[in-house]
Coordinates of C-alpha atoms in Angstrom, one line a residue:
X21 CA -35.3 60.8 25.0
X22 CA -38.4 59.0 26.3
X23 CA -38.6 55.6 27.9
X24 CA -41.4 53.1 27.3
X25 CA -42.0 50.6 30.0
X26 CA -44.5 47.8 29.1
X27 CA -44.9 44.1 29.8
X28 CA -46.0 43.1 26.3
X29 CA -46.3 44.6 22.8
X30 CA -48.9 43.2 20.4
X31 CA -50.7 44.4 17.3
X32 CA -53.6 46.8 17.6
X33 CA -56.2 43.9 17.5
X34 CA -54.4 42.1 20.2
X35 CA -54.2 39.0 18.0
X36 CA -50.5 38.7 17.1
X37 CA -47.1 40.2 17.3
X38 CA -46.4 43.8 16.4
X39 CA -44.6 44.7 13.2
X40 CA -41.5 46.9 13.1
X41 CA -41.4 48.1 9.5
X42 CA -38.3 50.3 10.0
X43 CA -36.4 47.6 11.9
X44 CA -35.3 47.2 15.5
X45 CA -32.1 48.3 17.1
X46 CA -31.2 46.5 20.3
X47 CA -28.3 47.8 22.4
X48 CA -28.7 45.2 25.2
X49 CA -29.3 41.5 25.2
X50 CA -32.0 40.1 22.8
X51 CA -33.6 36.9 24.1
X52 CA -35.9 34.7 22.0
X53 CA -37.3 31.2 22.2
X54 CA -36.8 30.6 18.5
X55 CA -35.7 32.4 15.3
X56 CA -37.8 32.3 12.1
X57 CA -36.4 33.6 8.9
X58 CA -33.1 34.0 7.0
X59 CA -30.1 34.5 9.3
X60 CA -27.3 35.5 6.9
X61 CA -24.7 36.4 9.4
X62 CA -24.4 35.1 13.0
X63 CA -21.4 36.8 14.7
X64 CA -21.8 35.4 18.2
X65 CA -24.1 32.5 19.3
X66 CA -23.5 30.9 22.7
X67 CA -26.0 28.2 22.0
X68 CA -27.3 27.3 18.5
X69 CA -30.3 25.1 18.7
X70 CA -31.7 25.6 15.2
X71 CA -29.9 27.4 12.3
X72 CA -31.8 27.3 9.1
X73 CA -29.3 29.2 7.0
X74 CA -26.0 30.6 8.1
X75 CA -23.4 31.8 5.6
X76 CA -20.9 32.9 8.3
X77 CA -21.0 31.4 11.8
X78 CA -18.5 32.4 14.5
X79 CA -18.1 31.6 18.2
X80 CA -20.4 28.6 18.3
X81 CA -20.2 26.9 21.7
X82 CA -22.4 24.9 24.0
X83 CA -23.6 21.4 23.1
X84 CA -25.6 21.7 19.9
X85 CA -26.0 19.0 17.2
X86 CA -24.9 20.4 13.9
X87 CA -25.5 18.7 10.5
X88 CA -23.5 20.1 7.6
X89 CA -22.6 18.9 4.1
X90 CA -19.0 19.9 3.8
X91 CA -16.4 21.3 6.2
X92 CA -13.4 23.3 4.9
X93 CA -10.9 24.6 7.4
X94 CA -7.3 24.8 8.5
X95 CA -7.4 22.4 11.5
X96 CA -9.8 20.5 13.7
X97 CA -9.5 19.1 17.2
X98 CA -11.8 16.4 18.5
X99 CA -11.7 15.2 22.1
X100 CA -14.0 12.3 21.5
X101 CA -14.3 9.6 18.8
X102 CA -14.4 10.7 15.1
X103 CA -16.4 8.4 13.0
X104 CA -16.4 8.7 9.2
X105 CA -17.1 6.8 6.0
X106 CA -16.0 6.9 2.4
X107 CA -12.7 8.8 2.9
X108 CA -10.6 9.1 -0.2
X109 CA -7.2 9.8 1.3
X110 CA -5.8 10.0 4.9
X111 CA -2.6 11.9 5.4
X112 CA -1.4 11.5 9.0
X113 CA 1.9 12.8 10.5
X114 CA 1.4 10.7 13.6
X115 CA 0.3 7.1 14.4
X116 CA -2.9 5.8 12.8
X117 CA -4.6 3.2 15.0
X118 CA -7.4 0.9 13.9
X119 CA -9.0 -1.0 16.7
X120 CA -10.7 -3.7 14.7
X121 CA -8.4 -4.2 11.7
X122 CA -7.8 -2.7 8.3
X123 CA -9.3 -4.0 5.1
X124 CA -7.7 -3.0 1.8
X125 CA -10.1 -3.7 -1.1
X126 CA -7.8 -2.5 -4.0
X127 CA -4.4 -1.0 -4.7
X128 CA -2.4 -2.9 -2.0
X129 CA -0.3 -1.5 0.7
X130 CA 2.9 0.4 -0.1
X131 CA 5.3 0.8 2.8
X132 CA 7.9 3.4 1.8
X133 CA 10.1 3.3 5.0
X134 CA 10.3 1.9 8.4
X135 CA 9.3 -1.7 7.5
X136 CA 6.4 -3.6 8.8
X137 CA 6.3 -5.1 12.4
X138 CA 3.8 -7.9 12.9
X139 CA 3.2 -9.1 16.4
X140 CA 1.0 -12.0 15.4
X141 CA 0.9 -14.3 12.4
X142 CA 0.9 -12.6 8.9
X143 CA -1.1 -14.4 6.3
X144 CA -0.4 -13.8 2.6
X145 CA -2.8 -15.2 0.1
X146 CA -0.2 -15.5 -2.7
X147 CA 0.8 -18.6 -0.8
X148 CA -0.1 -20.6 2.3
X149 CA 0.8 -19.6 5.9
X150 CA 1.3 -22.7 8.0
X151 CA 1.9 -21.8 11.7
X152 CA 4.0 -18.8 10.6
X153 CA 6.0 -20.6 7.9
X154 CA 5.3 -19.3 4.4
X155 CA 4.9 -21.8 1.6
X156 CA 5.5 -20.0 -1.6
X157 CA 3.5 -20.6 -4.8
X158 CA 5.7 -22.3 -7.4
X159 CA 6.2 -21.7 -11.1
X160 CA 6.0 -24.6 -13.6
X161 CA 6.8 -24.7 -17.2
X162 CA 7.4 -27.5 -19.8
X163 CA 10.7 -27.1 -21.6
X164 CA 13.7 -24.8 -20.7
X165 CA 15.4 -23.4 -23.8
X166 CA 17.8 -20.5 -23.4
X167 CA 16.8 -17.6 -21.2
X168 CA 13.6 -17.7 -19.1
X169 CA 12.0 -15.3 -16.7
X170 CA 12.1 -16.2 -13.0
X171 CA 9.6 -13.9 -11.4
X172 CA 10.2 -14.0 -7.7
X173 CA 6.9 -12.3 -6.9
X174 CA 5.3 -15.5 -8.3
X175 CA 7.3 -17.8 -6.0
X176 CA 10.8 -18.7 -5.2
X177 CA 10.6 -22.2 -6.7
X178 CA 10.6 -22.9 -10.5
X179 CA 10.3 -26.4 -11.9
X180 CA 10.7 -27.5 -15.5
X181 CA 8.9 -30.8 -16.2
X182 CA 9.9 -31.3 -19.9
X183 CA 13.2 -32.2 -21.6
X184 CA 15.5 -29.3 -22.1
X185 CA 16.0 -28.2 -25.7
X186 CA 19.2 -26.2 -25.1
X187 CA 21.3 -24.8 -22.3
X188 CA 19.2 -22.5 -20.1
X189 CA 19.6 -19.7 -17.6
X190 CA 17.3 -17.7 -15.5
X191 CA 16.5 -13.9 -15.7
X192 CA 15.6 -13.0 -12.2
X193 CA 13.0 -10.2 -11.8
X194 CA 10.5 -9.1 -9.2
X195 CA 7.7 -9.4 -11.8
X196 CA 7.0 -8.7 -15.4
X197 CA 6.8 -5.0 -14.9
X198 CA 9.0 -4.4 -11.8
X199 CA 12.8 -4.9 -11.7
X200 CA 14.4 -6.8 -8.8
X201 CA 16.9 -3.9 -8.4
X202 CA 13.9 -1.6 -7.6
X203 CA 12.6 -3.9 -4.9
X204 CA 15.8 -4.8 -3.1
X205 CA 17.8 -2.5 -0.8
X206 CA 21.6 -2.8 -0.5
X207 CA 22.5 -5.9 1.6
X208 CA 19.1 -7.5 1.0
X209 CA 19.2 -11.2 0.3
X210 CA 16.7 -13.4 -1.6
X211 CA 16.9 -17.1 -2.4
X212 CA 15.5 -19.1 -5.3
X213 CA 15.5 -22.8 -6.4
X214 CA 15.3 -24.2 -9.9
X215 CA 14.5 -27.9 -10.6
X216 CA 14.9 -29.1 -14.2
X217 CA 14.0 -32.6 -15.5
X218 CA 17.2 -34.1 -16.7
X219 CA 16.8 -37.3 -18.8
X220 CA 20.1 -36.8 -20.5
X221 CA 23.4 -35.1 -19.8
X222 CA 23.3 -33.0 -23.0
X223 CA 22.0 -29.7 -21.6
X224 CA 22.5 -27.9 -18.3
X225 CA 22.4 -24.4 -16.9
X226 CA 24.6 -21.8 -18.7
X227 CA 26.9 -19.6 -16.6
X228 CA 25.3 -16.4 -17.8
X229 CA 22.6 -15.6 -15.2
X230 CA 20.7 -12.3 -15.8
X231 CA 19.0 -9.9 -13.5
X232 CA 16.3 -7.5 -14.8
X233 CA 17.0 -8.6 -18.3
X234 CA 20.7 -7.7 -18.1
X235 CA 23.9 -9.7 -18.0
X236 CA 26.9 -8.3 -16.2
X237 CA 28.2 -5.2 -18.0
X238 CA 24.8 -4.4 -19.6
X239 CA 23.0 -1.2 -18.5
X240 CA 25.5 -0.6 -15.6
X241 CA 24.6 -4.0 -14.1
X242 CA 27.4 -5.9 -12.3
X243 CA 26.5 -9.6 -11.6
X244 CA 29.1 -11.8 -9.9
X245 CA 28.1 -15.4 -10.0
X246 CA 30.1 -17.6 -7.6
X247 CA 29.5 -21.4 -7.9
X248 CA 30.1 -23.7 -5.0
X249 CA 33.1 -25.8 -6.0
X250 CA 34.5 -23.0 -8.1
X251 CA 33.1 -23.8 -11.6
X252 CA 29.7 -23.9 -13.2
X253 CA 28.1 -27.2 -14.2
X254 CA 29.4 -28.6 -17.5
X255 CA 26.7 -31.4 -18.0
X256 CA 23.3 -32.5 -16.8
X257 CA 22.6 -35.3 -14.3
X258 CA 21.2 -37.6 -17.0
X259 CA 18.4 -38.9 -14.8
X260 CA 16.0 -37.5 -12.3
X261 CA 16.4 -33.7 -11.8
X262 CA 19.1 -31.1 -11.8
X263 CA 18.6 -28.9 -8.8
X264 CA 20.1 -25.4 -8.6
X265 CA 19.9 -23.0 -5.7
X266 CA 20.7 -19.3 -5.8
X267 CA 21.4 -16.8 -3.0
X268 CA 21.1 -13.3 -4.5
X269 CA 22.8 -10.5 -2.6
X270 CA 22.4 -6.9 -3.6
X271 CA 25.7 -5.2 -2.7
X272 CA 25.1 -1.8 -4.4
X273 CA 22.8 -0.2 -6.9
X274 CA 22.6 -2.6 -9.9
X275 CA 25.3 -4.7 -8.3
X276 CA 24.7 -8.3 -7.2
X277 CA 26.5 -11.3 -6.0
X278 CA 24.9 -14.7 -6.7
X279 CA 26.0 -17.7 -4.7
X280 CA 25.0 -20.7 -6.9
X281 CA 25.0 -24.4 -6.1
X282 CA 24.2 -27.4 -8.4
X283 CA 22.9 -30.7 -7.2
X284 CA 22.9 -33.5 -9.7
X285 CA 24.5 -31.6 -12.6
X286 CA 28.2 -32.3 -13.1

């Protein structure tokens, strides 16, 4: 086997690089300033400064800047800051920390477990937050007449401004599409207040309060309503307003105790 020792190889006219029509086999280290052409496979690259096309890249190290369209892999580790935009979903098994706040544009926030801990003041735009004290939005209607929906998600205060047309009673729900039983855990407590215009003693609240559209005994619901004083009102106030307060306690699935009190009604 012969050995060729030269300082440079050029074409025969000494005007450009030499051509190797049968290819080149290099058993040692190949060093080049740049690569031009289609690199279909790069098995080892200690420093990649420019990669025009690479379908399979392994062992990339050094400090190159790499721009790609999509990355698919099993895991990724970043020692610095990861900045990204337009992320559809984030699934984290650890703690997610946002240094300058979180803005939710749609869909809301659903906390499945663990609850929410707020170190500062929490502001909810369904009502007003005055130095940490929440003022709920109220519900108002004209005339009570039989059963009516008391949606607690719309506020814990309900006022009827018109003259009652019959005995009335609330159906407590979270909202039109969500049951209160699905939003309350066992031993959770929620309060509500009902104010009814009472120009006459004729009509008053009926002792048949519903929850999620059910009276006690319906669809496995058990509702125990205990009135302060031992009995439900039998007449309205006859002037001003009848005020009713309710403390709703969930003691088991579809099982509630309601502590009810009447002011003004007899």
